[in-house]
mmCIF file of C-alpha atoms in Angstrom:
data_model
loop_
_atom_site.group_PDB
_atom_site.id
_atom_site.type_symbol
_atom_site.label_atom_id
_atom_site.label_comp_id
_atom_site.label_asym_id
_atom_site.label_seq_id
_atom_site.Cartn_x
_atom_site.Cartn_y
_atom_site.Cartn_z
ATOM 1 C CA UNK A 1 15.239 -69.827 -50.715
ATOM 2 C CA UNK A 2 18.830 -68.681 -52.580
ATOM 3 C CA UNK A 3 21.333 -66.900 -50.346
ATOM 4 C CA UNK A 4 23.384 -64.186 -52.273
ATOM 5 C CA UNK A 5 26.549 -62.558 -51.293
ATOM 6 C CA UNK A 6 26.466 -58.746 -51.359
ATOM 7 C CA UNK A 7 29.723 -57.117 -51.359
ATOM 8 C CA UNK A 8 29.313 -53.435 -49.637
ATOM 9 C CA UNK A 9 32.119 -50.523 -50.983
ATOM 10 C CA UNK A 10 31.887 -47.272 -50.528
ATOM 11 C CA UNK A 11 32.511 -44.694 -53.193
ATOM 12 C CA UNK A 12 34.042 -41.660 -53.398
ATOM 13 C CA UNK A 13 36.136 -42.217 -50.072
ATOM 14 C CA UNK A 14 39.551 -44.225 -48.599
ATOM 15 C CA UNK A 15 37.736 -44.858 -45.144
ATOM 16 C CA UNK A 16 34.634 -47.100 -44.687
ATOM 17 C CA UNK A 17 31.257 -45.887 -43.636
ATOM 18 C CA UNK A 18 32.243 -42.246 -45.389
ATOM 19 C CA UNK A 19 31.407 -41.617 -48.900
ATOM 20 C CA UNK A 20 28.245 -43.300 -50.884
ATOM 21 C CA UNK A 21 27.521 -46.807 -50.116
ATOM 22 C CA UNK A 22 26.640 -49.704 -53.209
ATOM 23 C CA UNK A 23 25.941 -53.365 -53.053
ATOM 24 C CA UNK A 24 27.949 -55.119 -55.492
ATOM 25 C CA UNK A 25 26.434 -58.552 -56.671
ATOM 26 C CA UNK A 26 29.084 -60.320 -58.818
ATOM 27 C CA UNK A 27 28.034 -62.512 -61.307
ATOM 28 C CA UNK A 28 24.655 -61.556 -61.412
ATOM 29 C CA UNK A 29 23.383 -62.525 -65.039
ATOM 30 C CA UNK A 30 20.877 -65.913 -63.343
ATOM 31 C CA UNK A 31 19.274 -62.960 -61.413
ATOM 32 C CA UNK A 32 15.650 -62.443 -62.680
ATOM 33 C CA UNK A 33 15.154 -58.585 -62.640
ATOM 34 C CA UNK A 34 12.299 -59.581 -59.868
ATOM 35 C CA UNK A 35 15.239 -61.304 -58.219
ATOM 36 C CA UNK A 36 17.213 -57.872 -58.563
ATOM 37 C CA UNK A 37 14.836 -55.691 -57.261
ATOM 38 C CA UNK A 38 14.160 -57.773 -53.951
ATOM 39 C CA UNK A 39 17.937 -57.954 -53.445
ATOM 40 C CA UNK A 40 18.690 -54.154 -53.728
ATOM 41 C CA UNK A 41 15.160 -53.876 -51.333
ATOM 42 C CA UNK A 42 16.527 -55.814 -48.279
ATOM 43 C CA UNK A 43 19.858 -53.962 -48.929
ATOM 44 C CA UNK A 44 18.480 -50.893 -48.487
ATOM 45 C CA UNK A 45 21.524 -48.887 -49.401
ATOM 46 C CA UNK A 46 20.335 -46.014 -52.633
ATOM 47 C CA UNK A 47 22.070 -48.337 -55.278
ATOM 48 C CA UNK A 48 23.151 -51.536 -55.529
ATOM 49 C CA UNK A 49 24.661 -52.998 -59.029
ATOM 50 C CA UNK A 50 24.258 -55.969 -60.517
ATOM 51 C CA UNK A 51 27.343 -57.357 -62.559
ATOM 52 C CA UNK A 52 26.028 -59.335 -66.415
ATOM 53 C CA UNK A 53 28.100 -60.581 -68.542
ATOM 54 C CA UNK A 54 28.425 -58.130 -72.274
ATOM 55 C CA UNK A 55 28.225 -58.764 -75.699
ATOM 56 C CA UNK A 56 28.895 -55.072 -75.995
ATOM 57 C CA UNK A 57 31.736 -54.003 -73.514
ATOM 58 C CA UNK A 58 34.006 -55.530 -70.784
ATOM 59 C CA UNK A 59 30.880 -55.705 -68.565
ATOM 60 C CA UNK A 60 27.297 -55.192 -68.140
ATOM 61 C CA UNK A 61 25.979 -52.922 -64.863
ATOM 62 C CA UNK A 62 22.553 -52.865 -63.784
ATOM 63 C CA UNK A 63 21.582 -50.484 -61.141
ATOM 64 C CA UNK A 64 18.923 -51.178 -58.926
ATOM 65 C CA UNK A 65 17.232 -48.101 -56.070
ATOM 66 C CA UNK A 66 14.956 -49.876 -52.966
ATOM 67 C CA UNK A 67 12.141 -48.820 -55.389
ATOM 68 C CA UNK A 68 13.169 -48.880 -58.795
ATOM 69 C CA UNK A 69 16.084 -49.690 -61.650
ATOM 70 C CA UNK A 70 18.355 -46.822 -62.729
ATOM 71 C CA UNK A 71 19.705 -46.163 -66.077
ATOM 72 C CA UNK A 72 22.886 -45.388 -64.463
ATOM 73 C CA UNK A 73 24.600 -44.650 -61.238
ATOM 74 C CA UNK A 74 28.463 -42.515 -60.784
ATOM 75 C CA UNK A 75 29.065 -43.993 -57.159
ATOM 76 C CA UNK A 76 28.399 -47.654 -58.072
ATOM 77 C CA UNK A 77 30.120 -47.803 -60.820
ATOM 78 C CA UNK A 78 33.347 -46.539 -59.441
ATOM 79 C CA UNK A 79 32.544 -48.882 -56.618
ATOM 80 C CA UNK A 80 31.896 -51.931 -58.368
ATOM 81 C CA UNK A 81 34.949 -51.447 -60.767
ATOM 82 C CA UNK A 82 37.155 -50.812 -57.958
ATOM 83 C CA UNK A 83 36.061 -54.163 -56.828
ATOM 84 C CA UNK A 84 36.302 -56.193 -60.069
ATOM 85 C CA UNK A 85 39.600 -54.452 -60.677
ATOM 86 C CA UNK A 86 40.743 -55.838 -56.840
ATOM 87 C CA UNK A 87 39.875 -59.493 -57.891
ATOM 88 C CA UNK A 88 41.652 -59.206 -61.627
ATOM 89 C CA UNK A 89 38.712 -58.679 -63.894
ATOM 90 C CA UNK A 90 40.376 -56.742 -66.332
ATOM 91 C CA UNK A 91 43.800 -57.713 -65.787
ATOM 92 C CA UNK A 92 46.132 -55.206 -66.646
ATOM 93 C CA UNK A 93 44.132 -52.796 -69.004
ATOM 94 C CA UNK A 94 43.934 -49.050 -68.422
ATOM 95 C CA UNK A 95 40.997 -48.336 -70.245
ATOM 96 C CA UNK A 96 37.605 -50.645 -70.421
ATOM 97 C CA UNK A 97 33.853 -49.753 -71.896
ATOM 98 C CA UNK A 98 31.049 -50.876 -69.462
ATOM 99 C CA UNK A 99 27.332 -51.523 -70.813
ATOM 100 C CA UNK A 100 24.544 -49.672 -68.768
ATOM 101 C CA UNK A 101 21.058 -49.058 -69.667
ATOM 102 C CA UNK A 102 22.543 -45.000 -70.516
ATOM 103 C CA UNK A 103 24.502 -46.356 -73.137
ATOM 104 C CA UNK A 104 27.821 -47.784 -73.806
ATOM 105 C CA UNK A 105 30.562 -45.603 -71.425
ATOM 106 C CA UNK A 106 34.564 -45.723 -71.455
ATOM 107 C CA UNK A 107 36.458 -45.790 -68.099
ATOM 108 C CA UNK A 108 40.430 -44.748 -67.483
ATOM 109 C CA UNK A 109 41.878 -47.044 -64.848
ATOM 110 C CA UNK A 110 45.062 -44.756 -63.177
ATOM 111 C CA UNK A 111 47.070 -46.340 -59.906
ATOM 112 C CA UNK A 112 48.386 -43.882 -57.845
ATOM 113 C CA UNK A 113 49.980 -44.338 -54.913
ATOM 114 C CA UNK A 114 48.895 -47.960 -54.832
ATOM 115 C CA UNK A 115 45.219 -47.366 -55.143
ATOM 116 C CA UNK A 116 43.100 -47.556 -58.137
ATOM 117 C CA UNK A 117 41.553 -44.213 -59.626
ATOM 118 C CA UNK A 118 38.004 -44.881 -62.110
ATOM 119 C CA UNK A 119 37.569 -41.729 -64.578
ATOM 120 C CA UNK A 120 34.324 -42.546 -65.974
ATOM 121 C CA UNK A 121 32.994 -40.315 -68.848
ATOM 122 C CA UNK A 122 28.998 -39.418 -68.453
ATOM 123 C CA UNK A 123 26.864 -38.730 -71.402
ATOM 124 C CA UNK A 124 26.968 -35.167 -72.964
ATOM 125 C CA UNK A 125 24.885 -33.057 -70.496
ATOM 126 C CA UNK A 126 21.414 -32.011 -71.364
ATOM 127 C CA UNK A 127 19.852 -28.612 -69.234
ATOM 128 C CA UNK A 128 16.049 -27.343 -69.670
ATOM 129 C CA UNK A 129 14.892 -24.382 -67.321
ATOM 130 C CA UNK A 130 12.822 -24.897 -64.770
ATOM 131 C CA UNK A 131 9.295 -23.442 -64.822
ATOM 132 C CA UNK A 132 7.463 -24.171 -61.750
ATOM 133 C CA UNK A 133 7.176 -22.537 -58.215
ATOM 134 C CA UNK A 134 10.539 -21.587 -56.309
ATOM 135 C CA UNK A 135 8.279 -20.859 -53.082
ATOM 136 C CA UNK A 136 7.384 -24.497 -53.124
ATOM 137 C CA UNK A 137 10.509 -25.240 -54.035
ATOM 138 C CA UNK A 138 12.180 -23.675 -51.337
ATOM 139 C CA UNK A 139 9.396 -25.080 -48.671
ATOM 140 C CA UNK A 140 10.274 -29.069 -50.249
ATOM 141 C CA UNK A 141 14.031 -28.859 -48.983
ATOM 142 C CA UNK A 142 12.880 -26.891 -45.574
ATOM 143 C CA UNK A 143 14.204 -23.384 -46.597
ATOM 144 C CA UNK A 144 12.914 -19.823 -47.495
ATOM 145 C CA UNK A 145 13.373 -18.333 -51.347
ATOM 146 C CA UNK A 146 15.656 -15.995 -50.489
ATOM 147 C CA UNK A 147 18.393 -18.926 -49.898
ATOM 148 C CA UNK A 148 18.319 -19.434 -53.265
ATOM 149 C CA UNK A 149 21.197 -17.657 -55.253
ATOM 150 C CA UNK A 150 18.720 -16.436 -58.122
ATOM 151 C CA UNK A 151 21.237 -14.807 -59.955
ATOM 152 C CA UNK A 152 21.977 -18.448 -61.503
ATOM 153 C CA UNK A 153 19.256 -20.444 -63.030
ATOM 154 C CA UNK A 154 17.356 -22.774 -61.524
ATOM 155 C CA UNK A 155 17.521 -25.906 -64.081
ATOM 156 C CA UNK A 156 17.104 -29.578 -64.890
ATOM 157 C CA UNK A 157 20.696 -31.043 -65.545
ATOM 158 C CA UNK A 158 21.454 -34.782 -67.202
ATOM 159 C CA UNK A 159 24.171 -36.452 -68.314
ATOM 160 C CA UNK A 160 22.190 -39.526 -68.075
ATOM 161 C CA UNK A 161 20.074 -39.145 -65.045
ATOM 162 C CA UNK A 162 17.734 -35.980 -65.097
ATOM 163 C CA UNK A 163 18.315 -34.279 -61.491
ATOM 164 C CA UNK A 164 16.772 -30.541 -60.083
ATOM 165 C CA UNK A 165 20.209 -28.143 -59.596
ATOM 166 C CA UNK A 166 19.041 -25.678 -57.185
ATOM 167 C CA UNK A 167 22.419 -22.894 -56.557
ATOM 168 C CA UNK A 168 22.105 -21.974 -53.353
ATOM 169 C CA UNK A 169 23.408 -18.472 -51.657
ATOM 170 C CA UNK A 170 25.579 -19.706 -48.144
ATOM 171 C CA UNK A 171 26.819 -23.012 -47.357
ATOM 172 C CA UNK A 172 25.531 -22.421 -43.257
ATOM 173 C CA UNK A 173 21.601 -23.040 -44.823
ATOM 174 C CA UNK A 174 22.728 -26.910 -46.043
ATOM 175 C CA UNK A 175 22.528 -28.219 -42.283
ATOM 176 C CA UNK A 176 18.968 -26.607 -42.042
ATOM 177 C CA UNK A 177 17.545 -28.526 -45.185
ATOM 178 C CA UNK A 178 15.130 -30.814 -43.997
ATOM 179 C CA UNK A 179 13.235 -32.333 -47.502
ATOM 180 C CA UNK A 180 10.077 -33.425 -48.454
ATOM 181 C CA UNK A 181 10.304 -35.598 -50.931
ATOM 182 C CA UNK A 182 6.803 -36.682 -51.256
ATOM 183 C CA UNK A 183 6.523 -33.047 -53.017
ATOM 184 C CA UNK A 184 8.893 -33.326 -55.495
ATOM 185 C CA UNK A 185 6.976 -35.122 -57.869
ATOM 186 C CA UNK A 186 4.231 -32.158 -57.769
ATOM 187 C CA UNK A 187 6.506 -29.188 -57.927
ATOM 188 C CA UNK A 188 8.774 -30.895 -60.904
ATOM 189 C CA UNK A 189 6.048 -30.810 -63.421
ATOM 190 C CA UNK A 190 8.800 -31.029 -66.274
ATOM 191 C CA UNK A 191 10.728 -34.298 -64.779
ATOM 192 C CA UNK A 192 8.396 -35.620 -62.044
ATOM 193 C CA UNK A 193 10.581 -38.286 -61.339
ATOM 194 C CA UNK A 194 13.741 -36.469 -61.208
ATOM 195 C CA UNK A 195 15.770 -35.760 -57.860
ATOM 196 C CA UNK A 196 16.636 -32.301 -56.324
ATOM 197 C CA UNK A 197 20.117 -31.341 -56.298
ATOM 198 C CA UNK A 198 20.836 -27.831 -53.987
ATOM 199 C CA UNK A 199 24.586 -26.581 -54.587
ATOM 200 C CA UNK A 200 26.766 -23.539 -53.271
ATOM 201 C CA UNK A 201 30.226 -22.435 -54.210
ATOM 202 C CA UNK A 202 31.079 -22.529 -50.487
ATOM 203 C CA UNK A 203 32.797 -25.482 -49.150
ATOM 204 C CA UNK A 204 34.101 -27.118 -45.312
ATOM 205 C CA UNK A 205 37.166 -28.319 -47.580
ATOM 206 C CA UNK A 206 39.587 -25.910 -48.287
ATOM 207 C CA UNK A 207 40.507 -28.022 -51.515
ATOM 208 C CA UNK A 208 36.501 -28.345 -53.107
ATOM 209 C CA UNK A 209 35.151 -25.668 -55.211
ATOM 210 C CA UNK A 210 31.620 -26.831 -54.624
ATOM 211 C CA UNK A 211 29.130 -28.829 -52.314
ATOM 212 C CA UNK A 212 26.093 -30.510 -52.790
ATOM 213 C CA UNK A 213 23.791 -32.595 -51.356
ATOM 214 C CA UNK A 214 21.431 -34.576 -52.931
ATOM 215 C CA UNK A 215 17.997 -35.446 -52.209
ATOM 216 C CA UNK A 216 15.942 -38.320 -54.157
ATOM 217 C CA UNK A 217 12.414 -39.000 -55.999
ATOM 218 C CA UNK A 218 10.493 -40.290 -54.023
ATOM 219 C CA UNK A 219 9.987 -43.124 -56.267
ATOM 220 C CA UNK A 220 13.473 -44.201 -55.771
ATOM 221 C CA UNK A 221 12.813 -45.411 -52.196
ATOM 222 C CA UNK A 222 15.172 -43.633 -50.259
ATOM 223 C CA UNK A 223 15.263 -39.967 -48.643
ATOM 224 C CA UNK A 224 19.107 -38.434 -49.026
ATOM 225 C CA UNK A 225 22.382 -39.707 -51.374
ATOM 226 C CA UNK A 226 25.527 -39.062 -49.807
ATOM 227 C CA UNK A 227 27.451 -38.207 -52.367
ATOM 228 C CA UNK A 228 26.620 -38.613 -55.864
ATOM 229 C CA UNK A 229 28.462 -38.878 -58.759
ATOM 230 C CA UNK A 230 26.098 -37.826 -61.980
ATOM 231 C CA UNK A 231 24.638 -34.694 -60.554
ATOM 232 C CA UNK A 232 28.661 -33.968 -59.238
ATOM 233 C CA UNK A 233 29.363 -34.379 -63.215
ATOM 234 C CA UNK A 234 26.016 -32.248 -63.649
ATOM 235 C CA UNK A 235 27.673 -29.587 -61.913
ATOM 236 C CA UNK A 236 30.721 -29.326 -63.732
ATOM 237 C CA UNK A 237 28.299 -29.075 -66.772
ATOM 238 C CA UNK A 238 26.355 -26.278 -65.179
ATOM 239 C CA UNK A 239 29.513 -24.344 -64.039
ATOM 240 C CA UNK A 240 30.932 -24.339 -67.644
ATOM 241 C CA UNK A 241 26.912 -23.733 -69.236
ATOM 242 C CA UNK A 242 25.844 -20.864 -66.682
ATOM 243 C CA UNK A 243 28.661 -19.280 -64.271
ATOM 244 C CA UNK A 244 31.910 -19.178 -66.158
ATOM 245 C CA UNK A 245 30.408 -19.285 -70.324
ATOM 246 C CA UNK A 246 34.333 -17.523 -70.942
ATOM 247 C CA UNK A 247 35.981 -20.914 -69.942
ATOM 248 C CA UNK A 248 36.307 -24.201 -72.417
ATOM 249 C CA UNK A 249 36.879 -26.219 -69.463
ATOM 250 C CA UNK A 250 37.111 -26.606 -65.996
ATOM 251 C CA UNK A 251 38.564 -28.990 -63.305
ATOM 252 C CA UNK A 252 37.638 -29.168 -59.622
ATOM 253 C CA UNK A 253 36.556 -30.984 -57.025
ATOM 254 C CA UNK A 254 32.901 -31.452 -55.574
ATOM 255 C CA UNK A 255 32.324 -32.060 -51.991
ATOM 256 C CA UNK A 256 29.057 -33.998 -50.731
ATOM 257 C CA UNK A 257 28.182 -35.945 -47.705
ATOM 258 C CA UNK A 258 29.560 -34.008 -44.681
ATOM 259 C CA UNK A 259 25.172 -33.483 -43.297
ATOM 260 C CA UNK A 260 25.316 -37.209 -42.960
ATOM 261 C CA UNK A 261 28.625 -37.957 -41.961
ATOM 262 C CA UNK A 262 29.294 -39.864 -44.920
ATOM 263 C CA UNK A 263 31.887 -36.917 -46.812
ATOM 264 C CA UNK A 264 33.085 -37.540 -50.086
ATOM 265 C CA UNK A 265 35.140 -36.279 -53.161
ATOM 266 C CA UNK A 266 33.972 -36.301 -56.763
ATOM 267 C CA UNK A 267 36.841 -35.214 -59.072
ATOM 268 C CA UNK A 268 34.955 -33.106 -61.682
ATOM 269 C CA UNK A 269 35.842 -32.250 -65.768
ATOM 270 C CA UNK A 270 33.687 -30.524 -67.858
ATOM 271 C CA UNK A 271 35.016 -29.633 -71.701
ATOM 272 C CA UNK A 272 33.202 -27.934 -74.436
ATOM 273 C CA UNK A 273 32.366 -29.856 -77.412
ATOM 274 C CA UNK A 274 30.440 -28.747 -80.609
ATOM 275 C CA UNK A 275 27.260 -27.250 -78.844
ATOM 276 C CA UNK A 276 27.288 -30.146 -75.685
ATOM 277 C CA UNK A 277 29.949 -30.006 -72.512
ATOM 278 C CA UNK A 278 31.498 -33.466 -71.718
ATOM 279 C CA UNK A 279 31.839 -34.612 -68.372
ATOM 280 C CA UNK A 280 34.050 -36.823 -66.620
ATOM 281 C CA UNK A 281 33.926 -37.709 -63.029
ATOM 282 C CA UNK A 282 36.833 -39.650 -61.090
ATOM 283 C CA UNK A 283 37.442 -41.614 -57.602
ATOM 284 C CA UNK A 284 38.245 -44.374 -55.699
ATOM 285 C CA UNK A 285 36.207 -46.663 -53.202
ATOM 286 C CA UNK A 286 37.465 -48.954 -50.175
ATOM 287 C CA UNK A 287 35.554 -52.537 -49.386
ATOM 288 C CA UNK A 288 33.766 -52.721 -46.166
ATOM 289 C CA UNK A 289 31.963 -55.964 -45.296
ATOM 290 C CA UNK A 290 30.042 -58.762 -46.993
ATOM 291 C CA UNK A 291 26.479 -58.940 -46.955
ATOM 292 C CA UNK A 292 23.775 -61.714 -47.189
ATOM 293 C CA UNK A 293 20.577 -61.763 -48.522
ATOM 294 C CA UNK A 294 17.941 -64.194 -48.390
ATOM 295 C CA UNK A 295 15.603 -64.162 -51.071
ATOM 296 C CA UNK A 296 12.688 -66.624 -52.331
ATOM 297 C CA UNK A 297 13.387 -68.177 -56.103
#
């Protein structure tokens, strides 16, 4: 029996127990992937990262679900770099590359006011229509059809993780969602495995331009994320593919999180490149506790 320390952060927020929770395991690279998988179980939280050692980059991040490894996560990353930056990982350096299992991705490293800002650049986004049944659709996240703003496409977004972005008309209908994600896999015939990402142009804060929530596979092992970082850089991608095609870029902030009491920020940019749009998302985290997890080697 091994005892490993578990640092908990939380993303996308100044004040513990809002934003998107991650386990942080430092030093991670004895860690079977069996070892990684139990550890991120008895967590429970919807990601918790692994730190490795990189031939490639200043550091290697796995990402594990309660269910299943991700090829990359926005939330823990910003909160595990925010955490190796607090104990002097990468000294005084303002920009670092980190190795994930999405590819090799630069990160800015800003302090402002005192407190350490991670602009992380996503993979060039990636949108296919979605074909299947909007009634079932609308019955998986507990509403009716016509809550969905159908004057924007429904569609599959990735810039790295493949997610469902479903626009939805009034911001009132996001505290009546109740999902079923044991029907996602069945009604996302193109990406069974993808999560389901409803969105409005409403927003409770006066300074976000959009809110989200996001609801997960199934597979991953938990219901709801709080506030998520890829599908907030999806939506920049989809505001700058879909809504506003007259604009080569677009800066704003996404809101997420305020159904769970857990409200977050994403800071959003989306640029046109060649034929792709290139995302960035941006924000801070704050430590909350230590955590300690048994686990049989």
């Amino acid at each position: 029996m091994s005892s490993i320390t578990v640092l908990h952060y939380d993303a996308f927020s100044i004040i513990p127990q809002k934003g998107n929770p991650a386990g942080i395991v430092l030093d991670a690279d004895a860690l079977s992937e069996q070892d990684m998988q139990r550890i991120a179980e008895q967590v429970g939280f919807n990601e918790t990262t692994f730190i490795l050692h990189s031939d490639q980059a200043d550091v290697q991040l796995r990402y594990f679900t309660p269910g299943n490894e991700m090829n990359l996560c926005g939330h823990a990353t910003i909160a595990s770099l925010y955490c190796l930056h607090s104990k002097g990982y990468f000294g005084e350096k303002k920009s670092i590359s980190i190795e994930t299992k999405a590819g090799i991705l630069p990160i800015e490293l800003t302090i402002l006011d005192g407190r350490l800002y991670i602009k992380m650049k996503q993979n060039r986004s990636q949108f296919i229509p979605f074909q299947g049944d909007i009634a079932r659709l609308a019955e998986s996240i507990g509403l009716q059809v016509d809550d969905i703003d159908l004057t924007t496409p429904i569609a599959y977004g990735s810039t790295g993780i493949w997610t469902l972005l479903v626009p939805i008309q009034r911001l009132e209908k996001f505290k009546a969602m109740m999902p079923m994600n044991a029907m996602f896999p069945s009604i996302l015939t193109e990406f069974p495995q993808a999560s389901v990402h409803p969105f409005c142009m409403e927003t409770y804060d006066p300074d976000a331009f959009m809110h989200g929530r996001h609801f997960s596979s199934p597979y991953s092992g938990t219901e709801e994320d709080p506030v998520t970082g890829t599908a907030s850089g999806v939506m920049g991608a989809y505001f700058l593919q879909y809504m506003r095609t007259d604009l080569d870029s677009a800066e704003f902030v996404v809101e997420q999180g305020q159904e769970m009491e857990r409200d977050g920020m994403v800071k959003v940019q989306a640029k046109r490149n060649d034929d792709k749009i290139e995302v960035y998302i941006e924000g801070t985290a704050v430590f909350v506790k230590e955590i300690t997890v048994d686990i049989d080697q």
